[in-house]
mmCIF file of C-alpha atoms and ligand atoms in Angstrom:
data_model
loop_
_atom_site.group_PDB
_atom_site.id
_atom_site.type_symbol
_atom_site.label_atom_id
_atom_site.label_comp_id
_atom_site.label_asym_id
_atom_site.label_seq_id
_atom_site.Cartn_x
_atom_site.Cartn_y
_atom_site.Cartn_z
ATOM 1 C CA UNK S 1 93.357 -6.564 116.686
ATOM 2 C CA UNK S 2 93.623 -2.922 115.091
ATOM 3 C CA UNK S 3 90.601 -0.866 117.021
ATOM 4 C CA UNK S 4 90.255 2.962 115.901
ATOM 5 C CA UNK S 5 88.187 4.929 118.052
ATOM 6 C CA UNK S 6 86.423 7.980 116.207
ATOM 7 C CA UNK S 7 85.160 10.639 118.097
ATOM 8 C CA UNK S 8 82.826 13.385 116.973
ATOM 9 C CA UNK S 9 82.220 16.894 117.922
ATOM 10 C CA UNK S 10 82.354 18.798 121.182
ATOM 11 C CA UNK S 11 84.217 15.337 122.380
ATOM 12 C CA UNK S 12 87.358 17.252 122.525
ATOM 13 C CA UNK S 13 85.976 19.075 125.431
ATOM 14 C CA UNK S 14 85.550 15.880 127.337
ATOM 15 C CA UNK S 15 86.894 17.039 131.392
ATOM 16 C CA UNK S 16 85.181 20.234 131.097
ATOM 17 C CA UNK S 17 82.050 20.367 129.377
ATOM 18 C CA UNK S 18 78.706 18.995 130.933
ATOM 19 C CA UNK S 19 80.957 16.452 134.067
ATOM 20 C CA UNK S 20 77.960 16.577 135.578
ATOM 21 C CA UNK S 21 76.427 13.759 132.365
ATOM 22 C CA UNK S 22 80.145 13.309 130.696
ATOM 23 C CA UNK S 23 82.117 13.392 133.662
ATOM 24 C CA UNK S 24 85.488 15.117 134.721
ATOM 25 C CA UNK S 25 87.770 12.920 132.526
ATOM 26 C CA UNK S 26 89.970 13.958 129.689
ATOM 27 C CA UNK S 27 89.553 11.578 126.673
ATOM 28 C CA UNK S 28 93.218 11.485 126.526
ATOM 29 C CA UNK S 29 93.717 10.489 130.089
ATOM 30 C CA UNK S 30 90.983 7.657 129.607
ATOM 31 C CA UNK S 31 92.742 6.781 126.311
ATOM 32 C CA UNK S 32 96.010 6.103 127.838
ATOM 33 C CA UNK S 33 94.148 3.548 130.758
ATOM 34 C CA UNK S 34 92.365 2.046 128.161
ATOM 35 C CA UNK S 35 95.165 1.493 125.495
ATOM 36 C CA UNK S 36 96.855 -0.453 129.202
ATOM 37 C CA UNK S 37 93.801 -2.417 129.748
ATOM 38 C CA UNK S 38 93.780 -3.442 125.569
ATOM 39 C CA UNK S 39 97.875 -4.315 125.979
ATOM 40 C CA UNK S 40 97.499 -6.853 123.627
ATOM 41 C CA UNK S 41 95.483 -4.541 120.622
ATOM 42 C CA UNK S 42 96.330 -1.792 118.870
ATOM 43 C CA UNK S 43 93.920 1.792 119.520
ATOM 44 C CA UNK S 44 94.450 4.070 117.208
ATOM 45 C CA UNK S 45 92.308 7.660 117.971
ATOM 46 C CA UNK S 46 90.783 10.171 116.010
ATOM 47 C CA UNK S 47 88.692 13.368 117.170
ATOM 48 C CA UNK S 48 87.107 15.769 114.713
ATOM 49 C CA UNK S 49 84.220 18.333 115.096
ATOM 50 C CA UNK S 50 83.740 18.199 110.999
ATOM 51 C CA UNK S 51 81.133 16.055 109.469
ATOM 52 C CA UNK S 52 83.357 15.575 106.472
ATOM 53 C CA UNK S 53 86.526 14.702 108.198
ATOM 54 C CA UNK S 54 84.537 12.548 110.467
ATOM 55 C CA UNK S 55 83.726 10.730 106.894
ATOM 56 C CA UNK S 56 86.923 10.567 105.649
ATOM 57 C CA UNK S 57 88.120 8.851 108.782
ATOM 58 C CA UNK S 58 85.597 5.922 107.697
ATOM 59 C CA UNK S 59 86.362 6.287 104.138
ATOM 60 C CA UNK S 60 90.206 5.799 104.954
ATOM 61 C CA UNK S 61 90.274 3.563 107.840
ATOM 62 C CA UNK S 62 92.734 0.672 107.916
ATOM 63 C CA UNK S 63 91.633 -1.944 110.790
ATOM 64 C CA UNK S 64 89.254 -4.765 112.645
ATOM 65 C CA UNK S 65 86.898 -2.573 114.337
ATOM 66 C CA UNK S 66 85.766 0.900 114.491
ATOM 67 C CA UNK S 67 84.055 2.335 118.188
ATOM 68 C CA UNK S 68 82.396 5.681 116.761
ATOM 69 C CA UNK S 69 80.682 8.220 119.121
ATOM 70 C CA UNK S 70 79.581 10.524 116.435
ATOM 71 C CA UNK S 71 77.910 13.282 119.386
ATOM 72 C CA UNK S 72 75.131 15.062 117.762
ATOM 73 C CA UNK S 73 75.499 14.115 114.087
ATOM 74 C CA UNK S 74 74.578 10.491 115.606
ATOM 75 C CA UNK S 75 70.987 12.207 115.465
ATOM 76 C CA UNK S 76 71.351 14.181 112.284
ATOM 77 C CA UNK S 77 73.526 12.782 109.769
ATOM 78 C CA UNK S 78 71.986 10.590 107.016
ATOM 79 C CA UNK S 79 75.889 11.170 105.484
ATOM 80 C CA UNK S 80 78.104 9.574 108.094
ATOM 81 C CA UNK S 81 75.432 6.484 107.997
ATOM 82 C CA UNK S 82 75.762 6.601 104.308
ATOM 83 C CA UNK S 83 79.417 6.351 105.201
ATOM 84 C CA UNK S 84 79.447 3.747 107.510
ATOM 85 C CA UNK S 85 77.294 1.805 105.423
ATOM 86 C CA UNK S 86 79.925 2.208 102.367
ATOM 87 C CA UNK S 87 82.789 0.227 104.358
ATOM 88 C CA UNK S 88 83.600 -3.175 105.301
ATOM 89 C CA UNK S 89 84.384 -2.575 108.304
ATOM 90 C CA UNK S 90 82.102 -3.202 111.488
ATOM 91 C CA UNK S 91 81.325 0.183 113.467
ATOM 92 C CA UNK S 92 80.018 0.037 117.115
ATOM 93 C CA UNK S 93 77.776 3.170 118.566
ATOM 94 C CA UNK S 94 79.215 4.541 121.577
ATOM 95 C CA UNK S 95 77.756 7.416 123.617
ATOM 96 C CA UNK S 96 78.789 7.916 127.395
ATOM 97 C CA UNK S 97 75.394 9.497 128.352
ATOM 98 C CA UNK S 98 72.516 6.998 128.278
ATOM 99 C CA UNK S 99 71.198 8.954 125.061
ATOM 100 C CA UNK S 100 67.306 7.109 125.867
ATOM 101 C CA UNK S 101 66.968 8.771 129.237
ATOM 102 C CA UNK S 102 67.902 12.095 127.973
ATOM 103 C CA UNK S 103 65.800 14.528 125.484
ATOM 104 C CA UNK S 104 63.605 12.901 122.894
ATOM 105 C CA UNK S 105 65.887 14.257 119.586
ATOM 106 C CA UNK S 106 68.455 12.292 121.381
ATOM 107 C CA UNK S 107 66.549 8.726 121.464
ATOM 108 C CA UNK S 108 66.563 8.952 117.522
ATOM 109 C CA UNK S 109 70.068 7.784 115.741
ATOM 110 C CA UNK S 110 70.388 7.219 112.160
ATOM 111 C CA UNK S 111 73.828 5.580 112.471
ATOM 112 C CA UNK S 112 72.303 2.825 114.947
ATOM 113 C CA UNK S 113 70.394 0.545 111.912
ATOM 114 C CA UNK S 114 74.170 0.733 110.473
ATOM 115 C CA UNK S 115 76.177 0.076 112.890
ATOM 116 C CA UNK S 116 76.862 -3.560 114.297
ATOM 117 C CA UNK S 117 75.418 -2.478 117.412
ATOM 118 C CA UNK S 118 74.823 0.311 120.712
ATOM 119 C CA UNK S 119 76.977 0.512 123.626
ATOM 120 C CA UNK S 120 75.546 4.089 125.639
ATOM 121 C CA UNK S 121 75.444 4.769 129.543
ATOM 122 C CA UNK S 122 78.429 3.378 130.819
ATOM 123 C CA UNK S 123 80.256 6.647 130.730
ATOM 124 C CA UNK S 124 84.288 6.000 128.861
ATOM 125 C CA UNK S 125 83.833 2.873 129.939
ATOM 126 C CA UNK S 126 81.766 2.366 126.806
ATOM 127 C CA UNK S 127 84.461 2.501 124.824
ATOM 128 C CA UNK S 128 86.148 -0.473 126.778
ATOM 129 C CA UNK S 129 82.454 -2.320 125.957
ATOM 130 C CA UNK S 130 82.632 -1.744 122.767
ATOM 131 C CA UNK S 131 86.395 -2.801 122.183
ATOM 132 C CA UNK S 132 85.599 -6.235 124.087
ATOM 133 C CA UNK S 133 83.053 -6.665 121.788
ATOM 134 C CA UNK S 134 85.006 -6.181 118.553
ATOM 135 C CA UNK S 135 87.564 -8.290 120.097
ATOM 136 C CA UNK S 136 85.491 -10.992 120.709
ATOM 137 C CA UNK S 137 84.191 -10.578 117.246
HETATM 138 C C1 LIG J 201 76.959 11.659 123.178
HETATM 139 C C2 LIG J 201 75.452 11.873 123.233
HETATM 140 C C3 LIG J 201 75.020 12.854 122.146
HETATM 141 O O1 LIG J 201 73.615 13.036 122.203
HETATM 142 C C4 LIG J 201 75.692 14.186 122.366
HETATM 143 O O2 LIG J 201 75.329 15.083 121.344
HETATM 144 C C5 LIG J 201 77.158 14.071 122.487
HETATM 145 C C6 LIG J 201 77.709 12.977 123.281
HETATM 146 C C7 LIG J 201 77.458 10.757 124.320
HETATM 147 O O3 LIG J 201 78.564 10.271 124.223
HETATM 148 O O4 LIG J 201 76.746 10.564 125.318
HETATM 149 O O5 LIG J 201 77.913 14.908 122.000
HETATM 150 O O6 LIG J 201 77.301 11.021 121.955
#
């Protein structure tokens, strides 16, 4: 299986910014565990704090599954659901932090009705979730 993993904005801060809800981990140090514990798949990764690029990386993806943790523009944008909505290919919602135990404008996502489903909470290991689950289709 081809899996790209899309992350959104202020997710290349991942080690330093908030550990105390995202933890102390680089995304790039998680990456290479999880691309060892996925020996048998492909992960490609992506990071971009643009909406547009974030768009394009839908528009032009190439695989089986996309894991997206869009950050904040989960909440706000109507265009990266429009995007995800314009491909073939199934797109799982990740988020680290348990978004529905946190502030109200983050309980609201307009990429969830989209997407095939929500994996939040389970800090990076969300991302491991959410590849199992486009593995096992
Ligand atoms: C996040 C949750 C979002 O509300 C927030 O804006 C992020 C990260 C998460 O992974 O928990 O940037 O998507």
């Amino acid at each position: 299986m081809k899996i790209l993993i899309i992350n959104g904005p202020n997710l290349n801060l991942l080690g330093t910014r908030e550990p105390d809800i995202y933890g102390s981990r680089t995304f790039e140090s998680y990456l290479i565990e999880l691309r060892e514990m996925l020996a048998g798949d492909e992960v490609e990764y992506y990071q971009s704090n643009h909406e547009g690029d974030i768009i394009d990386a839908l528009h032009n993806a190439d695989c089986d599954g996309i894991i997206l943790n869009a950050g904040a523009y989960t909440h706000t944008s109507l265009a990266i659901a429009d995007a995800i909505k314009a491909i073939q290919i199934p797109v799982i919602e990740v988020h680290i932090s348990n978004v529905a135990s946190r502030e109200t404008i983050r309980h609201t996502s307009l990429i969830a009705p989209v997407c095939q489903g929500t994996i939040a909470g389970f800090g990076l290991n969300s991302y491991f979730l959410a590849a199992q689950a486009i593995i096992m289709g």
